[in-house]
Amino acid sequence: MTTEPRGPVDSSRIPRYAGPATFARLPRLDEVPRADIAVVGVPFDTGVSYRPGARFAPAAVREASRLLRPYHPALDVSPFATVQVADAGDIPVNPFDINEAIETVEHEASRLQSDGTKLVTIGGDHTIALPLLRAVAKRHGPVAVLHFDAHLDTWDTYFGAEYTHGTPFRRAVEEGIVDTEALSHVGTRGPLYGKRDLEEDRRLGFGIVTSSDVLRRGVDETVDALRQRIGDRPLYVSVDIDVLDPAHAPGTGTPEAGGMTSRELLEILRGLAGLNLVGGDVVEVAPAYDHADITSVAASHVAYDLISLFTLDSAGPREEQT
Ligand SMILES: [Mn+2]
């Protein structure tokens, strides 16, 4: 690429709170020739089992992302100056037909990735992880999955429905689109229906780092274990914001006490630098239950860290950048 990436609106000239919101004030995808990384919203919450409202998350997270600044000191990278990052808007999905919505997400995510663009998706409820995984598996084959969540999301059905926000990772294993040697849940906690939930989850191939494991082992040991399991496989990172304690993410559909802090989550994400990241999402923000944008701010930082990790990957090792 000979042309410089087009960066965000200059916040030293136009205040951050002015104008319509795109993610981090980035250009829209239709304002640039192509993007290395695109942020896309999926305003969908028809798959939820408890509180609805995640359909409003893409708009809320874009608003909360106005304060993101262009340099990431912990990763020593300026993502928006290094590669072209753009906001691809929202994928318009049918709120009345889950199967059609899943097809639309798969189709649109595949289309957006067709020229090598990597996607950071803002949900939406967790149902959308299935079509997003299908789209990355089409390009990369079965992928390793790092799944941050209070819940397993490997249940079989709810009220007879196979496609819900509690079932995407079981469907993904059944469809053969994930690498069952490298599937991990992080931050799991809270009551289950029974011990069988854990047995079935293990049988599907998942390893679990619980919320209390993160507390007891700490971030570094957690990161080491995860990196060993992932190796150099193509990796998809799915972040259900309810992995955070309700103190750090009150605005979500199925809150559980005893969760990670936003600091722990961001530190673990930064520990993934250098891995072969091929896609990521942050889901389950439900703004109507939020207070002072706590949850949307956390989600905007998760998306920013995913973008920064992609940038390090695209730009090569850090020492080669200058
Ligand atoms: Mn989930």
PDB file of N, CA, C and O in Angstrom, residues 113 118-119 133 136 140-148 178-179 182-184 226-227 229-238 268-269 271-281 306 309-310 313:
ATOM      1  N   GLN A 113     -15.149  -9.984   4.341  1.00  0.00           N
ATOM      2  CA  GLN A 113     -13.805 -10.552   4.493  1.00  0.00           C
ATOM      3  C   GLN A 113     -13.208 -11.034   3.173  1.00  0.00           C
ATOM      4  O   GLN A 113     -12.093 -11.546   3.153  1.00  0.00           O
ATOM      5  N   LYS A 118     -10.058  -8.108   7.970  1.00  0.00           N
ATOM      6  CA  LYS A 118     -10.384  -8.807   9.212  1.00  0.00           C
ATOM      7  C   LYS A 118     -11.491  -8.049   9.942  1.00  0.00           C
ATOM      8  O   LYS A 118     -11.512  -6.818   9.946  1.00  0.00           O
ATOM      9  N   LEU A 119     -12.385  -8.791  10.564  1.00  0.00           N
ATOM     10  CA  LEU A 119     -13.567  -8.186  11.179  1.00  0.00           C
ATOM     11  C   LEU A 119     -13.516  -8.213  12.689  1.00  0.00           C
ATOM     12  O   LEU A 119     -13.183  -9.239  13.300  1.00  0.00           O
ATOM     13  N   LEU A 133     -18.210 -17.519  12.947  1.00  0.00           N
ATOM     14  CA  LEU A 133     -17.236 -18.618  12.891  1.00  0.00           C
ATOM     15  C   LEU A 133     -17.308 -19.344  11.540  1.00  0.00           C
ATOM     16  O   LEU A 133     -16.285 -19.729  10.971  1.00  0.00           O
ATOM     17  N   VAL A 136     -15.303 -17.245   9.083  1.00  0.00           N
ATOM     18  CA  VAL A 136     -13.831 -17.334   9.179  1.00  0.00           C
ATOM     19  C   VAL A 136     -13.346 -18.729   8.798  1.00  0.00           C
ATOM     20  O   VAL A 136     -12.279 -18.878   8.197  1.00  0.00           O
ATOM     21  N   HIS A 140     -10.200 -19.945   6.593  1.00  0.00           N
ATOM     22  CA  HIS A 140      -9.032 -20.432   7.335  1.00  0.00           C
ATOM     23  C   HIS A 140      -9.120 -21.891   7.745  1.00  0.00           C
ATOM     24  O   HIS A 140      -8.199 -22.420   8.347  1.00  0.00           O
ATOM     25  N   GLY A 141     -10.254 -22.552   7.488  1.00  0.00           N
ATOM     26  CA  GLY A 141     -10.464 -23.896   8.025  1.00  0.00           C
ATOM     27  C   GLY A 141     -10.869 -23.785   9.491  1.00  0.00           C
ATOM     28  O   GLY A 141     -11.057 -22.686  10.015  1.00  0.00           O
ATOM     29  N   PRO A 142     -10.988 -24.938  10.169  1.00  0.00           N
ATOM     30  CA  PRO A 142     -11.414 -24.915  11.577  1.00  0.00           C
ATOM     31  C   PRO A 142     -10.453 -24.082  12.428  1.00  0.00           C
ATOM     32  O   PRO A 142      -9.239 -24.240  12.335  1.00  0.00           O
ATOM     33  N   VAL A 143     -11.012 -23.175  13.232  1.00  0.00           N
ATOM     34  CA  VAL A 143     -10.195 -22.227  13.993  1.00  0.00           C
ATOM     35  C   VAL A 143     -10.172 -22.555  15.480  1.00  0.00           C
ATOM     36  O   VAL A 143     -11.113 -23.158  16.009  1.00  0.00           O
ATOM     37  N   ALA A 144      -9.087 -22.170  16.139  1.00  0.00           N
ATOM     38  CA  ALA A 144      -9.051 -22.183  17.603  1.00  0.00           C
ATOM     39  C   ALA A 144     -10.001 -21.107  18.105  1.00  0.00           C
ATOM     40  O   ALA A 144     -10.177 -20.077  17.454  1.00  0.00           O
ATOM     41  N   VAL A 145     -10.627 -21.359  19.254  1.00  0.00           N
ATOM     42  CA  VAL A 145     -11.564 -20.373  19.812  1.00  0.00           C
ATOM     43  C   VAL A 145     -11.197 -20.057  21.252  1.00  0.00           C
ATOM     44  O   VAL A 145     -10.995 -20.963  22.067  1.00  0.00           O
ATOM     45  N   LEU A 146     -11.091 -18.769  21.499  1.00  0.00           N
ATOM     46  CA  LEU A 146     -10.940 -18.279  22.864  1.00  0.00           C
ATOM     47  C   LEU A 146     -12.232 -17.556  23.194  1.00  0.00           C
ATOM     48  O   LEU A 146     -12.553 -16.536  22.580  1.00  0.00           O
ATOM     49  N   HIS A 147     -12.968 -18.127  24.138  1.00  0.00           N
ATOM     50  CA  HIS A 147     -14.332 -17.673  24.408  1.00  0.00           C
ATOM     51  C   HIS A 147     -14.396 -17.121  25.827  1.00  0.00           C
ATOM     52  O   HIS A 147     -14.338 -17.878  26.797  1.00  0.00           O
ATOM     53  N   PHE A 148     -14.476 -15.804  25.935  1.00  0.00           N
ATOM     54  CA  PHE A 148     -14.609 -15.145  27.239  1.00  0.00           C
ATOM     55  C   PHE A 148     -16.092 -15.010  27.557  1.00  0.00           C
ATOM     56  O   PHE A 148     -16.832 -14.377  26.787  1.00  0.00           O
ATOM     57  N   VAL A 178     -14.686 -25.478  14.042  1.00  0.00           N
ATOM     58  CA  VAL A 178     -13.709 -25.080  15.055  1.00  0.00           C
ATOM     59  C   VAL A 178     -12.756 -26.246  15.322  1.00  0.00           C
ATOM     60  O   VAL A 178     -13.105 -27.410  15.101  1.00  0.00           O
ATOM     61  N   ASP A 179     -11.547 -25.901  15.765  1.00  0.00           N
ATOM     62  CA  ASP A 179     -10.501 -26.894  16.005  1.00  0.00           C
ATOM     63  C   ASP A 179     -10.637 -27.408  17.443  1.00  0.00           C
ATOM     64  O   ASP A 179     -10.284 -26.701  18.395  1.00  0.00           O
ATOM     65  N   ALA A 182      -8.231 -26.969  20.402  1.00  0.00           N
ATOM     66  CA  ALA A 182      -7.851 -25.638  20.916  1.00  0.00           C
ATOM     67  C   ALA A 182      -9.073 -24.763  21.177  1.00  0.00           C
ATOM     68  O   ALA A 182      -9.216 -23.668  20.639  1.00  0.00           O
ATOM     69  N   LEU A 183      -9.963 -25.265  22.023  1.00  0.00           N
ATOM     70  CA  LEU A 183     -11.153 -24.501  22.406  1.00  0.00           C
ATOM     71  C   LEU A 183     -11.069 -24.190  23.893  1.00  0.00           C
ATOM     72  O   LEU A 183     -10.881 -25.104  24.696  1.00  0.00           O
ATOM     73  N   SER A 184     -11.189 -22.923  24.258  1.00  0.00           N
ATOM     74  CA  SER A 184     -11.111 -22.561  25.676  1.00  0.00           C
ATOM     75  C   SER A 184     -12.190 -21.558  26.048  1.00  0.00           C
ATOM     76  O   SER A 184     -12.426 -20.587  25.333  1.00  0.00           O
ATOM     77  N   LEU A 226      -3.171 -20.384  27.986  1.00  0.00           N
ATOM     78  CA  LEU A 226      -3.991 -20.196  26.779  1.00  0.00           C
ATOM     79  C   LEU A 226      -3.115 -20.209  25.533  1.00  0.00           C
ATOM     80  O   LEU A 226      -3.441 -20.850  24.531  1.00  0.00           O
ATOM     81  N   ARG A 227      -1.983 -19.521  25.586  1.00  0.00           N
ATOM     82  CA  ARG A 227      -1.095 -19.451  24.416  1.00  0.00           C
ATOM     83  C   ARG A 227      -0.580 -20.831  24.038  1.00  0.00           C
ATOM     84  O   ARG A 227      -0.453 -21.164  22.865  1.00  0.00           O
ATOM     85  N   ARG A 229      -2.092 -23.663  24.493  1.00  0.00           N
ATOM     86  CA  ARG A 229      -3.174 -24.438  23.892  1.00  0.00           C
ATOM     87  C   ARG A 229      -3.450 -23.982  22.458  1.00  0.00           C
ATOM     88  O   ARG A 229      -3.787 -24.787  21.602  1.00  0.00           O
ATOM     89  N   ILE A 230      -3.274 -22.695  22.197  1.00  0.00           N
ATOM     90  CA  ILE A 230      -3.607 -22.142  20.882  1.00  0.00           C
ATOM     91  C   ILE A 230      -2.477 -22.371  19.871  1.00  0.00           C
ATOM     92  O   ILE A 230      -2.719 -22.703  18.715  1.00  0.00           O
ATOM     93  N   GLY A 231      -1.240 -22.201  20.329  1.00  0.00           N
ATOM     94  CA  GLY A 231      -0.101 -22.356  19.418  1.00  0.00           C
ATOM     95  C   GLY A 231      -0.188 -21.393  18.246  1.00  0.00           C
ATOM     96  O   GLY A 231      -0.545 -20.225  18.422  1.00  0.00           O
ATOM     97  N   ASP A 232       0.094 -21.892  17.034  1.00  0.00           N
ATOM     98  CA  ASP A 232       0.066 -20.995  15.870  1.00  0.00           C
ATOM     99  C   ASP A 232      -1.211 -21.193  15.032  1.00  0.00           C
ATOM    100  O   ASP A 232      -1.285 -20.785  13.875  1.00  0.00           O
ATOM    101  N   ARG A 233      -2.211 -21.818  15.649  1.00  0.00           N
ATOM    102  CA  ARG A 233      -3.467 -22.016  14.913  1.00  0.00           C
ATOM    103  C   ARG A 233      -4.152 -20.670  14.632  1.00  0.00           C
ATOM    104  O   ARG A 233      -4.013 -19.731  15.407  1.00  0.00           O
ATOM    105  N   PRO A 234      -4.945 -20.612  13.542  1.00  0.00           N
ATOM    106  CA  PRO A 234      -5.797 -19.425  13.367  1.00  0.00           C
ATOM    107  C   PRO A 234      -6.760 -19.326  14.551  1.00  0.00           C
ATOM    108  O   PRO A 234      -7.354 -20.326  14.949  1.00  0.00           O
ATOM    109  N   LEU A 235      -6.863 -18.128  15.102  1.00  0.00           N
ATOM    110  CA  LEU A 235      -7.589 -17.956  16.370  1.00  0.00           C
ATOM    111  C   LEU A 235      -8.742 -16.966  16.227  1.00  0.00           C
ATOM    112  O   LEU A 235      -8.574 -15.859  15.711  1.00  0.00           O
ATOM    113  N   TYR A 236      -9.907 -17.362  16.726  1.00  0.00           N
ATOM    114  CA  TYR A 236     -11.059 -16.470  16.813  1.00  0.00           C
ATOM    115  C   TYR A 236     -11.309 -16.163  18.285  1.00  0.00           C
ATOM    116  O   TYR A 236     -11.362 -17.078  19.114  1.00  0.00           O
ATOM    117  N   VAL A 237     -11.450 -14.877  18.614  1.00  0.00           N
ATOM    118  CA  VAL A 237     -11.683 -14.469  20.006  1.00  0.00           C
ATOM    119  C   VAL A 237     -13.106 -13.922  20.133  1.00  0.00           C
ATOM    120  O   VAL A 237     -13.465 -12.957  19.451  1.00  0.00           O
ATOM    121  N   SER A 238     -13.907 -14.552  20.978  1.00  0.00           N
ATOM    122  CA  SER A 238     -15.283 -14.112  21.180  1.00  0.00           C
ATOM    123  C   SER A 238     -15.450 -13.653  22.627  1.00  0.00           C
ATOM    124  O   SER A 238     -15.231 -14.427  23.556  1.00  0.00           O
ATOM    125  N   ILE A 268      -5.460  -9.834  29.771  1.00  0.00           N
ATOM    126  CA  ILE A 268      -5.382 -11.152  29.122  1.00  0.00           C
ATOM    127  C   ILE A 268      -5.387 -10.983  27.602  1.00  0.00           C
ATOM    128  O   ILE A 268      -4.594 -11.608  26.890  1.00  0.00           O
ATOM    129  N   LEU A 269      -6.249 -10.100  27.093  1.00  0.00           N
ATOM    130  CA  LEU A 269      -6.276  -9.862  25.644  1.00  0.00           C
ATOM    131  C   LEU A 269      -4.901  -9.405  25.148  1.00  0.00           C
ATOM    132  O   LEU A 269      -4.398  -9.886  24.128  1.00  0.00           O
ATOM    133  N   GLY A 271      -2.115 -10.075  26.306  1.00  0.00           N
ATOM    134  CA  GLY A 271      -1.205 -11.228  26.347  1.00  0.00           C
ATOM    135  C   GLY A 271      -1.278 -12.099  25.106  1.00  0.00           C
ATOM    136  O   GLY A 271      -0.478 -13.014  24.929  1.00  0.00           O
ATOM    137  N   LEU A 272      -2.241 -11.823  24.223  1.00  0.00           N
ATOM    138  CA  LEU A 272      -2.390 -12.629  23.007  1.00  0.00           C
ATOM    139  C   LEU A 272      -1.570 -12.072  21.850  1.00  0.00           C
ATOM    140  O   LEU A 272      -1.622 -12.595  20.731  1.00  0.00           O
ATOM    141  N   ALA A 273      -0.823 -10.985  22.089  1.00  0.00           N
ATOM    142  CA  ALA A 273      -0.047 -10.356  21.012  1.00  0.00           C
ATOM    143  C   ALA A 273       0.833 -11.384  20.315  1.00  0.00           C
ATOM    144  O   ALA A 273       1.491 -12.189  20.963  1.00  0.00           O
ATOM    145  N   GLY A 274       0.808 -11.350  18.980  1.00  0.00           N
ATOM    146  CA  GLY A 274       1.655 -12.240  18.186  1.00  0.00           C
ATOM    147  C   GLY A 274       0.965 -13.519  17.759  1.00  0.00           C
ATOM    148  O   GLY A 274       1.467 -14.246  16.908  1.00  0.00           O
ATOM    149  N   LEU A 275      -0.187 -13.836  18.341  1.00  0.00           N
ATOM    150  CA  LEU A 275      -0.922 -15.026  17.909  1.00  0.00           C
ATOM    151  C   LEU A 275      -1.595 -14.741  16.556  1.00  0.00           C
ATOM    152  O   LEU A 275      -1.747 -13.596  16.147  1.00  0.00           O
ATOM    153  N   ASN A 276      -1.999 -15.813  15.893  1.00  0.00           N
ATOM    154  CA  ASN A 276      -2.554 -15.701  14.538  1.00  0.00           C
ATOM    155  C   ASN A 276      -4.061 -15.433  14.585  1.00  0.00           C
ATOM    156  O   ASN A 276      -4.876 -16.292  14.278  1.00  0.00           O
ATOM    157  N   LEU A 277      -4.400 -14.198  14.989  1.00  0.00           N
ATOM    158  CA  LEU A 277      -5.797 -13.820  15.190  1.00  0.00           C
ATOM    159  C   LEU A 277      -6.487 -13.598  13.841  1.00  0.00           C
ATOM    160  O   LEU A 277      -6.007 -12.838  13.020  1.00  0.00           O
ATOM    161  N   VAL A 278      -7.617 -14.255  13.618  1.00  0.00           N
ATOM    162  CA  VAL A 278      -8.311 -14.114  12.334  1.00  0.00           C
ATOM    163  C   VAL A 278      -9.694 -13.471  12.461  1.00  0.00           C
ATOM    164  O   VAL A 278     -10.334 -13.158  11.454  1.00  0.00           O
ATOM    165  N   GLY A 279     -10.171 -13.273  13.655  1.00  0.00           N
ATOM    166  CA  GLY A 279     -11.471 -12.628  13.812  1.00  0.00           C
ATOM    167  C   GLY A 279     -11.816 -12.481  15.274  1.00  0.00           C
ATOM    168  O   GLY A 279     -11.245 -13.183  16.123  1.00  0.00           O
ATOM    169  N   GLY A 280     -12.727 -11.545  15.563  1.00  0.00           N
ATOM    170  CA  GLY A 280     -13.120 -11.366  16.950  1.00  0.00           C
ATOM    171  C   GLY A 280     -14.450 -10.645  17.069  1.00  0.00           C
ATOM    172  O   GLY A 280     -14.886  -9.957  16.139  1.00  0.00           O
ATOM    173  N   ASP A 281     -15.091 -10.840  18.204  1.00  0.00           N
ATOM    174  CA  ASP A 281     -16.341 -10.129  18.452  1.00  0.00           C
ATOM    175  C   ASP A 281     -16.433  -9.745  19.916  1.00  0.00           C
ATOM    176  O   ASP A 281     -15.748 -10.303  20.770  1.00  0.00           O
ATOM    177  N   LEU A 306      -8.721  -5.588  20.310  1.00  0.00           N
ATOM    178  CA  LEU A 306      -8.729  -6.577  19.225  1.00  0.00           C
ATOM    179  C   LEU A 306      -8.152  -5.956  17.950  1.00  0.00           C
ATOM    180  O   LEU A 306      -7.333  -6.569  17.265  1.00  0.00           O
ATOM    181  N   LEU A 309      -4.425  -5.785  18.299  1.00  0.00           N
ATOM    182  CA  LEU A 309      -3.796  -7.102  18.121  1.00  0.00           C
ATOM    183  C   LEU A 309      -3.727  -7.474  16.640  1.00  0.00           C
ATOM    184  O   LEU A 309      -2.709  -7.976  16.159  1.00  0.00           O
ATOM    185  N   PHE A 310      -4.803  -7.219  15.891  1.00  0.00           N
ATOM    186  CA  PHE A 310      -4.789  -7.463  14.442  1.00  0.00           C
ATOM    187  C   PHE A 310      -3.695  -6.646  13.776  1.00  0.00           C
ATOM    188  O   PHE A 310      -3.028  -7.104  12.858  1.00  0.00           O
ATOM    189  N   ASP A 313      -0.322  -8.033  14.174  1.00  0.00           N
ATOM    190  CA  ASP A 313      -0.217  -9.210  13.323  1.00  0.00           C
ATOM    191  C   ASP A 313       0.055  -8.792  11.881  1.00  0.00           C
ATOM    192  O   ASP A 313       0.959  -9.298  11.223  1.00  0.00           O
TER     193      ASP A 313
END
